[in-house]
Coordinates of C-alpha atoms and ligand atoms in Angstrom, one line a residue:
M1141 CA 25.4 -8.6 -32.0
T1142 CA 23.1 -6.1 -30.2
T1143 CA 23.8 -2.4 -30.7
I1144 CA 23.7 -0.1 -27.7
T1145 CA 22.6 3.4 -28.6
T1146 CA 23.5 6.4 -26.5
V1147 CA 20.9 9.0 -26.6
A1148 CA 21.9 12.5 -25.6
T1149 CA 19.2 14.0 -23.2
Q1150 CA 18.5 16.8 -20.8
P1151 CA 18.3 16.5 -17.0
I1152 CA 14.7 15.8 -15.8
A1153 CA 15.4 17.5 -12.5
G1154 CA 12.8 17.3 -9.7
Q1155 CA 11.3 13.9 -10.7
K1156 CA 11.2 12.9 -7.1
P1157 CA 10.0 9.4 -6.1
G1158 CA 7.1 10.0 -3.7
T1159 CA 5.5 7.8 -1.0
S1160 CA 5.7 4.8 -3.3
G1161 CA 7.9 5.4 -6.4
L1162 CA 7.5 7.9 -9.1
R1163 CA 3.9 8.4 -10.1
K1164 CA 2.7 10.6 -13.0
K1165 CA 0.0 10.8 -15.6
T1166 CA 0.4 8.0 -18.2
S1167 CA 0.7 10.7 -20.9
V1168 CA 3.8 12.1 -19.1
F1169 CA 5.4 8.6 -18.9
M1170 CA 4.6 8.2 -22.6
T1171 CA 6.2 11.5 -23.6
P1172 CA 9.2 10.5 -25.9
H1173 CA 12.3 9.7 -23.7
Y1174 CA 10.6 10.4 -20.4
L1175 CA 10.5 6.8 -19.1
E1176 CA 14.0 6.2 -20.5
N1177 CA 15.3 9.3 -18.7
Y1178 CA 13.8 8.2 -15.4
I1179 CA 15.0 4.6 -15.8
Q1180 CA 18.5 5.8 -16.6
S1181 CA 18.3 8.0 -13.5
V1182 CA 17.5 5.0 -11.4
W1183 CA 20.4 3.0 -12.8
N1184 CA 22.7 6.0 -12.2
G1185 CA 21.3 6.6 -8.7
I1186 CA 22.0 3.0 -7.6
G1187 CA 25.5 3.0 -8.9
G1188 CA 24.9 1.2 -12.2
L1189 CA 23.6 -2.3 -13.1
K1190 CA 26.8 -4.0 -14.2
G1191 CA 26.6 -7.7 -13.5
K1192 CA 23.4 -7.3 -11.4
T1193 CA 20.2 -9.3 -11.3
L1194 CA 16.9 -7.5 -11.4
V1195 CA 13.3 -8.6 -10.9
L1196 CA 10.7 -6.9 -13.2
G1197 CA 6.9 -6.9 -13.3
G1198 CA 3.9 -4.7 -13.1
D1199 CA 0.2 -4.5 -12.4
G1200 CA -0.9 -4.9 -16.0
R1201 CA -2.1 -1.3 -16.5
Y1202 CA -2.0 0.5 -19.8
F1203 CA 1.6 1.0 -21.0
N1204 CA 2.9 -1.8 -18.7
D1205 CA 3.8 -4.1 -21.6
R1206 CA 5.7 -1.4 -23.6
A1207 CA 7.4 0.0 -20.5
A1208 CA 8.6 -3.5 -19.6
Q1209 CA 10.3 -3.8 -22.9
V1210 CA 12.1 -0.5 -22.5
V1211 CA 13.3 -1.5 -19.0
L1212 CA 14.6 -4.8 -20.4
R1213 CA 16.5 -3.0 -23.2
M1214 CA 17.9 -0.5 -20.9
A1215 CA 18.9 -3.1 -18.3
A1216 CA 20.8 -5.0 -21.1
A1217 CA 22.5 -1.7 -22.2
A1218 CA 23.6 -1.1 -18.6
G1219 CA 25.2 -4.5 -18.4
A1220 CA 22.8 -6.3 -16.1
A1221 CA 23.5 -10.0 -16.0
R1222 CA 19.9 -11.2 -15.6
V1223 CA 16.3 -10.0 -15.4
I1224 CA 13.7 -12.2 -13.9
V1225 CA 10.4 -11.0 -15.3
G1226 CA 6.8 -12.1 -14.6
Q1227 CA 5.0 -13.7 -17.6
N1228 CA 3.3 -11.0 -19.6
A1229 CA 5.2 -8.5 -17.5
L1230 CA 2.9 -9.2 -14.6
L1231 CA 3.9 -9.4 -11.0
S1232 CA 2.1 -8.1 -7.9
T1233 CA 4.2 -5.9 -5.7
P1234 CA 4.4 -8.5 -2.9
A1235 CA 5.2 -11.3 -5.4
A1236 CA 8.0 -9.1 -6.8
S1237 CA 9.3 -8.5 -3.3
H1238 CA 9.3 -12.2 -2.7
L1239 CA 11.2 -13.0 -5.9
I1240 CA 13.9 -10.4 -5.2
R1241 CA 14.4 -12.1 -1.8
S1242 CA 14.1 -15.7 -2.8
R1243 CA 16.3 -15.3 -5.9
G1244 CA 18.9 -13.1 -4.2
A1245 CA 18.4 -10.3 -6.8
D1246 CA 20.0 -7.0 -6.4
G1247 CA 16.7 -5.1 -6.8
G1248 CA 13.6 -4.9 -8.8
I1249 CA 11.3 -2.6 -10.9
V1250 CA 7.6 -2.7 -10.4
L1251 CA 5.6 -0.8 -13.0
S1252 CA 2.5 0.4 -11.1
A1253 CA 0.7 3.4 -9.9
S1254 CA -0.9 1.1 -7.3
H1255 CA -4.5 2.1 -6.5
N1256 CA -4.5 5.1 -9.0
P1257 CA -6.7 4.6 -12.1
G1258 CA -5.0 3.4 -15.2
G1259 CA -5.4 4.0 -19.0
P1260 CA -4.2 6.6 -21.4
D1261 CA -5.9 9.3 -19.2
G1262 CA -5.0 7.6 -15.9
D1263 CA -1.7 7.2 -14.0
F1264 CA 1.5 5.2 -14.4
G1265 CA 4.3 4.6 -12.0
V1266 CA 7.7 3.1 -11.5
K1267 CA 8.9 1.8 -8.2
Y1268 CA 12.4 0.7 -7.5
N1269 CA 12.9 -1.9 -4.7
V1270 CA 16.2 -2.8 -3.2
S1271 CA 17.8 -6.2 -2.4
N1272 CA 15.9 -6.8 0.8
G1273 CA 12.8 -6.8 -1.4
G1274 CA 11.5 -3.5 0.0
P1275 CA 10.9 -0.1 -1.4
A1276 CA 14.0 2.0 -1.9
P1277 CA 14.8 3.8 1.4
E1278 CA 15.1 7.6 1.4
S1279 CA 18.9 7.5 0.9
V1280 CA 18.3 5.7 -2.4
T1281 CA 15.4 7.8 -3.6
D1282 CA 17.4 10.9 -2.8
A1283 CA 20.3 9.5 -4.9
I1284 CA 17.8 8.8 -7.8
L1285 CA 16.5 12.3 -7.4
E1286 CA 20.0 13.7 -7.6
A1287 CA 20.7 11.6 -10.7
T1288 CA 17.6 13.0 -12.5
G1289 CA 19.2 16.4 -12.2
K1290 CA 22.6 15.4 -13.7
L1291 CA 21.4 13.3 -16.6
T1292 CA 23.0 13.9 -19.9
A1293 CA 22.4 10.7 -21.8
Y1294 CA 20.7 7.3 -21.6
Q1295 CA 21.7 4.0 -23.1
I1296 CA 19.4 1.5 -24.7
C1297 CA 19.8 -1.7 -26.8
E1298 CA 18.3 -1.7 -30.3
T1299 CA 16.4 -5.0 -30.4
A1300 CA 13.0 -6.4 -31.2
D1301 CA 10.6 -7.0 -28.3
I1302 CA 11.2 -10.1 -26.2
D1303 CA 8.2 -12.4 -26.2
L1304 CA 7.0 -12.4 -22.6
S1305 CA 3.9 -14.5 -23.1
R1306 CA 5.7 -17.8 -22.5
V1307 CA 7.5 -19.0 -19.4
G1308 CA 11.2 -19.8 -20.3
S1309 CA 14.4 -18.0 -21.1
A1310 CA 15.6 -15.6 -23.7
A1311 CA 18.8 -13.5 -24.3
L1312 CA 19.0 -9.8 -24.8
G1313 CA 22.5 -9.2 -25.9
D1314 CA 24.6 -10.6 -23.1
M1315 CA 21.8 -10.4 -20.6
Q1316 CA 19.6 -13.4 -19.6
V1317 CA 15.9 -12.9 -19.4
E1318 CA 14.1 -15.4 -17.3
I1319 CA 10.3 -15.4 -17.7
V1320 CA 8.5 -16.9 -14.7
D1321 CA 5.0 -17.7 -13.7
P1322 CA 4.0 -14.8 -11.6
V1323 CA 1.9 -16.9 -9.1
S1324 CA 3.7 -20.1 -8.3
D1325 CA 6.6 -18.9 -6.1
Y1326 CA 4.2 -16.6 -4.2
Q1327 CA 1.7 -19.4 -3.7
A1328 CA 4.3 -21.7 -2.3
L1329 CA 5.2 -19.0 0.2
M1330 CA 1.6 -18.6 1.3
A1331 CA 1.3 -22.3 1.7
Q1332 CA 4.3 -22.2 4.1
I1333 CA 2.8 -19.5 6.2
F1334 CA -0.8 -20.5 6.6
D1335 CA -2.7 -23.6 7.4
F1336 CA -4.2 -24.3 4.0
D1337 CA -5.8 -27.5 5.2
K1338 CA -7.8 -25.7 7.8
I1339 CA -8.9 -23.0 5.4
R1340 CA -9.8 -25.6 2.9
A1341 CA -11.9 -27.4 5.5
L1342 CA -13.6 -24.1 6.4
I1343 CA -14.6 -23.5 2.8
A1344 CA -15.6 -27.1 2.3
G1345 CA -17.9 -26.7 5.4
G1346 CA -20.0 -24.1 3.5
F1347 CA -18.2 -20.9 4.5
R1348 CA -18.8 -18.5 1.7
L1349 CA -16.4 -15.8 0.5
R1350 CA -16.1 -13.2 -2.3
F1351 CA -12.9 -11.7 -3.5
D1352 CA -12.9 -8.6 -5.8
A1353 CA -9.7 -8.3 -7.8
M1354 CA -10.9 -5.0 -9.2
H1355 CA -9.7 -5.9 -12.7
A1356 CA -6.2 -5.7 -11.4
V1357 CA -3.2 -7.9 -10.8
T1358 CA -4.5 -10.1 -8.0
G1359 CA -7.0 -11.8 -10.3
P1360 CA -4.6 -14.6 -11.4
Y1361 CA -3.3 -15.0 -7.8
A1362 CA -6.8 -15.2 -6.3
H1363 CA -8.1 -17.6 -8.9
Q1364 CA -5.2 -19.9 -8.4
I1365 CA -5.0 -19.8 -4.6
L1366 CA -8.6 -19.2 -3.4
E1367 CA -10.5 -21.2 -6.0
K1368 CA -8.1 -23.8 -7.5
T1369 CA -6.1 -24.6 -4.3
L1370 CA -8.4 -23.8 -1.4
G1371 CA -11.6 -25.1 -3.1
A1372 CA -13.7 -21.9 -3.2
P1373 CA -16.3 -22.3 -6.0
A1374 CA -15.6 -20.8 -9.3
G1375 CA -17.1 -17.3 -9.3
T1376 CA -15.7 -16.6 -5.8
V1377 CA -13.2 -14.2 -7.5
I1378 CA -14.9 -11.4 -9.3
N1379 CA -13.3 -8.9 -11.8
G1380 CA -10.4 -11.4 -11.9
A1381 CA -9.0 -10.6 -15.4
P1382 CA -6.3 -7.8 -15.2
S1383 CA -7.3 -5.1 -17.7
P1384 CA -5.3 -2.1 -18.9
D1385 CA -7.8 0.4 -17.6
F1386 CA -9.0 -1.8 -14.7
G1387 CA -12.5 -2.1 -16.3
Q1388 CA -12.5 1.8 -16.2
G1389 CA -12.6 1.5 -12.4
H1390 CA -10.5 2.8 -9.6
P1391 CA -8.6 -0.1 -8.2
D1392 CA -8.6 1.2 -4.6
P1393 CA -10.1 -1.3 -2.2
N1394 CA -12.2 0.9 0.0
P1395 CA -16.0 1.1 0.6
I1396 CA -16.3 3.8 -2.1
W1397 CA -14.4 2.2 -5.0
A1398 CA -15.3 -1.4 -4.1
K1399 CA -19.0 -0.5 -3.9
T1400 CA -20.4 -3.6 -5.6
L1401 CA -18.6 -5.8 -3.1
M1402 CA -19.8 -3.6 -0.2
D1403 CA -23.4 -3.7 -1.4
E1404 CA -23.3 -7.5 -1.6
M1405 CA -21.7 -7.8 1.9
M1406 CA -24.3 -5.4 3.4
G1407 CA -27.2 -7.0 1.6
E1408 CA -29.4 -10.0 2.2
N1409 CA -27.8 -13.4 1.8
A1410 CA -24.4 -11.9 2.0
P1411 CA -21.4 -14.2 2.0
D1412 CA -19.5 -14.8 5.3
F1413 CA -16.4 -12.9 4.2
G1414 CA -15.5 -10.4 1.5
A1415 CA -12.2 -8.9 0.5
A1416 CA -10.7 -6.8 -2.3
S1417 CA -7.2 -5.8 -3.3
D1418 CA -5.7 -2.9 -5.3
G1419 CA -4.0 -2.4 -8.6
D1420 CA -0.7 -3.9 -7.7
G1421 CA -2.0 -6.4 -5.0
D1422 CA -0.4 -4.9 -1.9
R1423 CA -3.5 -3.5 -0.3
N1424 CA -6.6 -5.3 1.2
M1425 CA -10.1 -4.5 2.3
I1426 CA -11.8 -6.8 4.7
V1427 CA -15.6 -7.0 5.1
G1428 CA -17.7 -9.4 7.1
R1429 CA -21.4 -10.0 6.6
G1430 CA -22.9 -6.6 7.4
I1431 CA -19.7 -5.3 8.9
Y1432 CA -16.8 -3.3 7.3
V1433 CA -13.4 -3.7 9.1
T1434 CA -11.3 -0.6 9.1
P1435 CA -7.7 -1.3 8.1
S1436 CA -6.4 0.0 11.4
D1437 CA -8.7 -2.4 13.2
S1438 CA -7.8 -5.2 10.9
L1439 CA -4.1 -4.8 11.7
A1440 CA -4.9 -4.9 15.4
V1441 CA -7.0 -8.1 15.0
L1442 CA -4.2 -9.8 13.1
A1443 CA -1.8 -8.9 15.8
A1444 CA -4.1 -10.1 18.6
H1445 CA -4.7 -13.5 16.8
A1446 CA -1.3 -14.0 15.1
T1447 CA -0.6 -17.2 16.9
C1448 CA -3.5 -18.8 15.1
V1449 CA -1.2 -18.8 12.0
P1450 CA 1.5 -21.5 11.8
A1451 CA 4.2 -19.0 10.7
Y1452 CA 3.5 -16.8 13.7
A1453 CA 2.7 -19.5 16.2
G1454 CA 5.7 -18.5 18.3
G1455 CA 4.4 -15.0 18.8
L1456 CA 5.4 -11.6 17.3
A1457 CA 8.8 -10.0 17.9
G1458 CA 7.1 -6.6 17.7
V1459 CA 4.7 -4.6 15.6
A1460 CA 4.8 -1.3 13.7
R1461 CA 2.3 1.1 12.2
S1462 CA 2.5 4.3 10.2
M1463 CA 1.9 7.4 12.3
P1464 CA -1.6 8.2 11.0
T1465 CA -2.8 4.6 11.5
S1466 CA -5.1 4.3 14.5
R1467 CA -3.7 3.4 17.9
A1468 CA -5.8 0.2 18.1
L1469 CA -2.5 -1.7 17.4
D1470 CA -0.8 -0.1 20.4
R1471 CA -3.4 -1.5 22.7
V1472 CA -2.8 -5.0 21.5
A1473 CA 1.0 -4.6 21.6
E1474 CA 0.7 -3.5 25.2
A1475 CA -1.4 -6.5 26.1
L1476 CA 1.0 -8.8 24.4
G1477 CA 4.0 -7.1 26.0
I1478 CA 5.8 -6.4 22.7
G1479 CA 7.2 -3.3 21.1
C1480 CA 5.1 -1.1 18.9
Y1481 CA 6.9 1.2 16.5
E1482 CA 5.4 4.4 14.9
T1483 CA 6.9 5.2 11.5
P1484 CA 6.2 7.7 8.7
T1485 CA 3.7 6.9 6.0
G1486 CA 5.0 4.6 3.3
W1487 CA 6.2 1.0 3.5
K1488 CA 9.9 1.9 3.0
Y1489 CA 10.1 2.9 6.7
F1490 CA 9.2 -0.6 7.9
G1491 CA 12.1 -2.2 6.1
N1492 CA 14.8 -1.8 8.7
L1493 CA 12.5 -2.9 11.6
L1494 CA 11.6 -6.1 9.6
D1495 CA 15.3 -6.7 8.6
A1496 CA 16.4 -6.3 12.2
G1497 CA 13.8 -8.6 13.6
R1498 CA 12.3 -5.9 15.7
A1499 CA 8.9 -6.1 14.1
T1500 CA 7.1 -9.1 12.6
L1501 CA 3.8 -7.4 11.6
C1502 CA 3.3 -3.9 10.1
G1503 CA 0.4 -1.9 8.8
E1504 CA -1.0 1.3 7.5
E1505 CA -4.5 2.9 7.7
S1506 CA -4.6 2.9 3.9
A1507 CA -5.4 -0.8 3.8
G1508 CA -1.9 -2.1 3.8
T1509 CA -0.8 -5.0 6.1
G1510 CA 2.2 -7.2 5.9
S1511 CA 4.9 -9.1 7.8
D1512 CA 8.5 -10.2 7.6
H1513 CA 7.6 -12.8 4.9
V1514 CA 8.3 -10.1 2.3
R1515 CA 9.2 -6.4 2.5
E1516 CA 6.0 -5.0 1.0
K1517 CA 2.5 -4.9 2.2
D1518 CA 0.6 -7.9 0.9
G1519 CA -3.1 -7.9 0.0
L1520 CA -3.8 -11.7 -0.5
W1521 CA -1.6 -12.5 2.5
A1522 CA -3.9 -10.4 4.7
V1523 CA -7.0 -12.2 3.2
L1524 CA -5.5 -15.6 4.0
F1525 CA -4.5 -14.4 7.5
W1526 CA -8.1 -13.5 8.1
L1527 CA -9.4 -16.8 6.7
N1528 CA -6.9 -18.7 8.9
I1529 CA -8.1 -16.9 12.0
L1530 CA -11.7 -17.4 11.2
A1531 CA -11.0 -21.1 10.5
E1532 CA -9.1 -21.5 13.8
T1533 CA -11.5 -19.5 16.1
G1534 CA -14.8 -20.6 14.4
L1535 CA -16.0 -17.0 14.9
S1536 CA -17.7 -14.8 12.3
V1537 CA -16.0 -11.5 11.4
G1538 CA -18.7 -9.6 13.4
E1539 CA -18.2 -11.8 16.5
L1540 CA -14.5 -11.3 16.3
M1541 CA -14.7 -7.5 16.0
Q1542 CA -17.2 -7.3 19.0
A1543 CA -14.9 -9.4 21.1
H1544 CA -11.9 -7.3 20.1
W1545 CA -13.6 -4.0 21.0
A1546 CA -15.0 -5.4 24.3
R1547 CA -11.4 -6.3 25.3
F1548 CA -9.4 -3.4 24.0
G1549 CA -11.9 -0.6 23.5
R1550 CA -12.8 0.7 20.0
N1551 CA -10.6 3.2 18.3
Y1552 CA -13.1 5.0 16.1
Y1553 CA -11.3 6.2 13.1
T1554 CA -11.8 7.9 9.7
R1555 CA -9.7 9.5 7.0
H1556 CA -11.1 12.4 5.0
D1557 CA -9.4 13.1 1.7
Y1558 CA -9.6 16.3 -0.2
E1559 CA -8.3 15.7 -3.7
A1560 CA -7.0 17.9 -6.5
V1561 CA -6.8 20.9 -4.1
D1562 CA -4.9 23.9 -5.5
S1563 CA -1.3 23.2 -4.4
D1564 CA -0.7 26.8 -3.1
V1565 CA -3.9 26.6 -1.0
A1566 CA -2.9 23.2 0.4
D1567 CA 0.7 24.2 1.1
A1568 CA -0.4 27.4 2.9
L1569 CA -3.0 25.6 5.0
V1570 CA -0.4 23.1 6.2
A1571 CA 2.2 25.9 6.7
D1572 CA -0.1 28.0 8.8
L1573 CA -1.1 25.1 11.1
R1574 CA 2.6 24.1 11.4
A1575 CA 3.4 27.7 12.5
R1576 CA 0.7 27.6 15.2
L1577 CA 1.5 24.1 16.6
G1578 CA 3.5 25.6 19.6
E1579 CA 0.6 27.7 20.8
L1580 CA -2.2 25.1 20.5
P1581 CA -1.7 23.1 23.7
G1582 CA -4.2 24.5 26.3
Q1583 CA -6.4 26.1 23.7
T1584 CA -10.0 25.0 23.1
H1585 CA -11.3 24.6 19.6
A1586 CA -15.0 23.7 18.9
G1587 CA -15.3 22.7 22.5
L1588 CA -12.3 20.4 22.5
K1589 CA -9.2 21.1 24.5
V1590 CA -5.8 20.6 22.8
T1591 CA -3.4 18.6 25.0
G1592 CA -0.4 18.4 22.6
A1593 CA 0.7 19.2 19.1
D1594 CA 3.8 18.6 17.0
E1595 CA 5.1 17.7 13.6
F1596 CA 6.1 14.1 13.3
A1597 CA 9.7 13.3 12.7
Y1598 CA 11.1 9.8 12.7
S1599 CA 14.5 8.7 13.8
D1600 CA 15.0 5.2 12.6
P1601 CA 16.0 3.0 15.6
V1602 CA 18.1 0.7 13.4
D1603 CA 20.3 3.1 11.2
G1604 CA 19.6 6.4 13.0
S1605 CA 18.4 8.2 9.9
L1606 CA 16.1 11.1 10.5
S1607 CA 12.9 11.8 8.4
R1608 CA 11.3 15.2 9.1
G1609 CA 8.1 16.7 8.1
Q1610 CA 6.0 13.6 8.3
G1611 CA 2.6 15.0 9.3
L1612 CA 1.1 17.4 11.8
R1613 CA -0.5 15.9 14.9
V1614 CA -2.9 17.4 17.4
D1615 CA -3.9 15.5 20.5
L1616 CA -7.2 16.3 22.2
E1617 CA -8.4 15.7 25.7
G1618 CA -10.1 12.4 26.2
G1619 CA -7.6 10.6 23.8
G1620 CA -8.8 12.1 20.5
R1621 CA -6.4 12.9 17.7
I1622 CA -6.2 14.9 14.5
V1623 CA -3.5 14.3 11.9
L1624 CA -3.0 16.3 8.8
R1625 CA -0.6 15.5 5.9
L1626 CA -0.2 16.0 2.2
S1627 CA -0.3 12.9 0.0
G1628 CA 2.8 11.9 -1.8
T1629 CA 1.1 9.7 -4.4
G1630 CA -1.3 12.1 -6.2
T1631 CA -0.7 13.3 -9.7
E1632 CA -3.1 16.3 -9.8
G1633 CA -2.8 19.3 -7.5
A1634 CA -2.5 18.4 -3.9
T1635 CA -4.4 15.8 -1.8
L1636 CA -4.9 16.8 1.8
R1637 CA -5.4 13.9 4.2
L1638 CA -7.1 14.5 7.5
Y1639 CA -7.0 11.5 9.9
L1640 CA -9.4 11.5 12.9
E1641 CA -9.5 9.2 15.8
R1642 CA -11.0 8.7 19.3
L1643 CA -11.0 5.8 21.7
E1644 CA -14.3 4.5 23.1
H1645 CA -14.7 2.3 26.1
D1646 CA -18.4 2.5 26.7
P1647 CA -20.0 -0.9 25.7
G1648 CA -23.2 1.0 24.9
H1649 CA -21.4 2.9 22.2
M1650 CA -19.4 0.2 20.4
N1651 CA -21.5 0.2 17.2
D1652 CA -22.0 3.8 16.3
D1653 CA -21.3 5.1 12.9
P1654 CA -17.7 6.3 12.9
Q1655 CA -18.7 9.6 11.3
D1656 CA -21.1 10.2 14.2
A1657 CA -18.8 9.0 16.8
L1658 CA -16.1 11.4 15.5
A1659 CA -18.4 14.4 14.7
A1660 CA -17.0 16.6 17.5
I1661 CA -13.4 15.9 16.4
I1662 CA -14.3 16.4 12.7
R1663 CA -15.7 19.9 13.7
A1664 CA -12.6 20.7 15.7
A1665 CA -10.3 19.8 12.8
D1666 CA -12.2 22.1 10.5
V1667 CA -12.0 25.0 13.0
L1668 CA -8.3 24.3 13.6
T1669 CA -7.2 24.1 10.0
G1670 CA -9.8 26.4 8.4
L1671 CA -10.1 23.6 5.7
S1672 CA -13.6 24.1 4.4
E1673 CA -13.2 27.9 4.2
R1674 CA -9.8 27.8 2.6
T1675 CA -10.5 25.2 0.0
G1676 CA -14.1 26.1 -0.6
R1677 CA -15.0 22.4 -0.1
S1678 CA -18.0 21.6 2.1
A1679 CA -17.2 17.9 2.3
P1680 CA -14.2 15.5 1.6
D1681 CA -14.0 13.7 -1.7
V1682 CA -13.5 10.4 0.0
R1683 CA -14.2 9.2 3.5
T1684 CA -12.7 5.9 4.5
Ligands
LIG1743 C1 -0.7 6.5 0.2 C2 -1.0 5.9 1.6 C3 0.2 5.2 2.2 C4 0.7 4.2 1.2 C5 1.0 4.8 -0.1 C6 1.4 3.8 -1.2 O1 0.3 7.5 0.3 O2 -1.5 6.9 2.4 O3 -0.2 4.7 3.4 O4 1.9 3.6 1.7 O5 -0.2 5.4 -0.6 O6 0.5 2.7 -1.3 P1 0.0 9.0 0.4 O7 1.3 9.7 0.4 O8 -0.8 9.3 -0.9 O9 -0.8 9.3 1.6 V1 0.3 1.8 -2.7 O10 -0.8 0.7 -2.5 O11 0.8 2.9 -3.7 O12 1.9 1.1 -3.0
LIG1744 CO1 -0.7 -0.7 -4.0

């Protein structure tokens, strides 16, 4: 007989799930009762767990193992019928999404702070996904937020830890715990989507690739799929063992944090193809020999060549991108004659479009791409997509990009992040620009004329829900654009994100450095926002 204990507690008002779940310092999540209070708020916010089936896994970061045991005990106490958990409490975000869908679960918990560093001094996070496999939509995160403010007690079973190291079943009170291999179902899905034989032949023919798992969750997936199944030689996957502090690294697949891979790809004797993924396996970075592919361009290339892939051979129903993502995708959609949706930042906004069959492919400038195969962005899926295209076309990454720009023009693009900015300074900066949006059109700043300005609001075409305050946009003459928004995933002060873009058609200027190509727009953005003066920063912390 398992005892259920009711622990009286205080509301933890204001613990609002951000762009991607609730993300805090690990030390905050480890404060006595904090995780329990939040998990109980999730259960309360979704109307309880009685008789429900949940999927549970995480990215292997510090506290992942202990947090998973707490979630299991609390799910049992709440009357859940079954929890399907990845072996050793590991599941990449896309693999969790797939399991929720394929097993008809009611939802899932992913323990991850994604690309944020892990460890006792790093970050931890909890994401709740709904029954379509996607991140909880705003209506659900609002209900969870409300529940945090009303909390008076949580319930937990008093039991020993469940051994999650072996695939099989266990019982926790009346609840079934099913421990599954985290990779096999996901791998089977990938094999259905892509032409594995063609990719295998490409690799057997001497095509060389490198995949950097950044000490995070994609290691086991990449070893199994790229090396063991597709025949890439051992050593293709680097940093492939998930570690609690990600090898003291920052599991964010961009040229700054994946520098070792970048150096190899830009050096002599570089492989043909390089890629990396983030902490929870939903992001991707794509690099060719001597050429980095921006995520916005990658999304456009996948859309343009989607019919190379068996699962998309019939064409795409439509595509979608987050608002700050470059408009390279729009140009492809126009050429294909399909719809192109613009959504707020965060994967939850793609869910309805995918469910309704309006979009097949989605993406974000932050290195997330995905399709209707799951309801999350998917790092390894994007890598396999690229390999399938390269195998089918016989082109190199560089040749493919040159051909793409020659056909559609090149959307020069960069994102400048200012991290750990004083929250009051950041809020005031955004508020002041917001207040001036109406008067900007017609004005000239740093030599560039403003043609339009607004604050992005999204009305969901499927359920009509409205999301306001999703970023400030300023359009410039000649097709340039400046976007400013505050990050919803940081855990220290505020992170200001400035997104800069310009379309280039001149064949003589297709290979400029994006920072140079965008210099005038970068200057105009600084004049418009007063960013360097107000924050005292002379340069961004990260440029991607
Ligand atoms: C960032 C990215 C956004 C992404 C989110 C979650 O959000 O900009 O595109 O969806 O992270 O990604 P923000 O609010 O900090 O800009 V992940 O890999 O955490 O699931
Ligand atoms: Co992620």
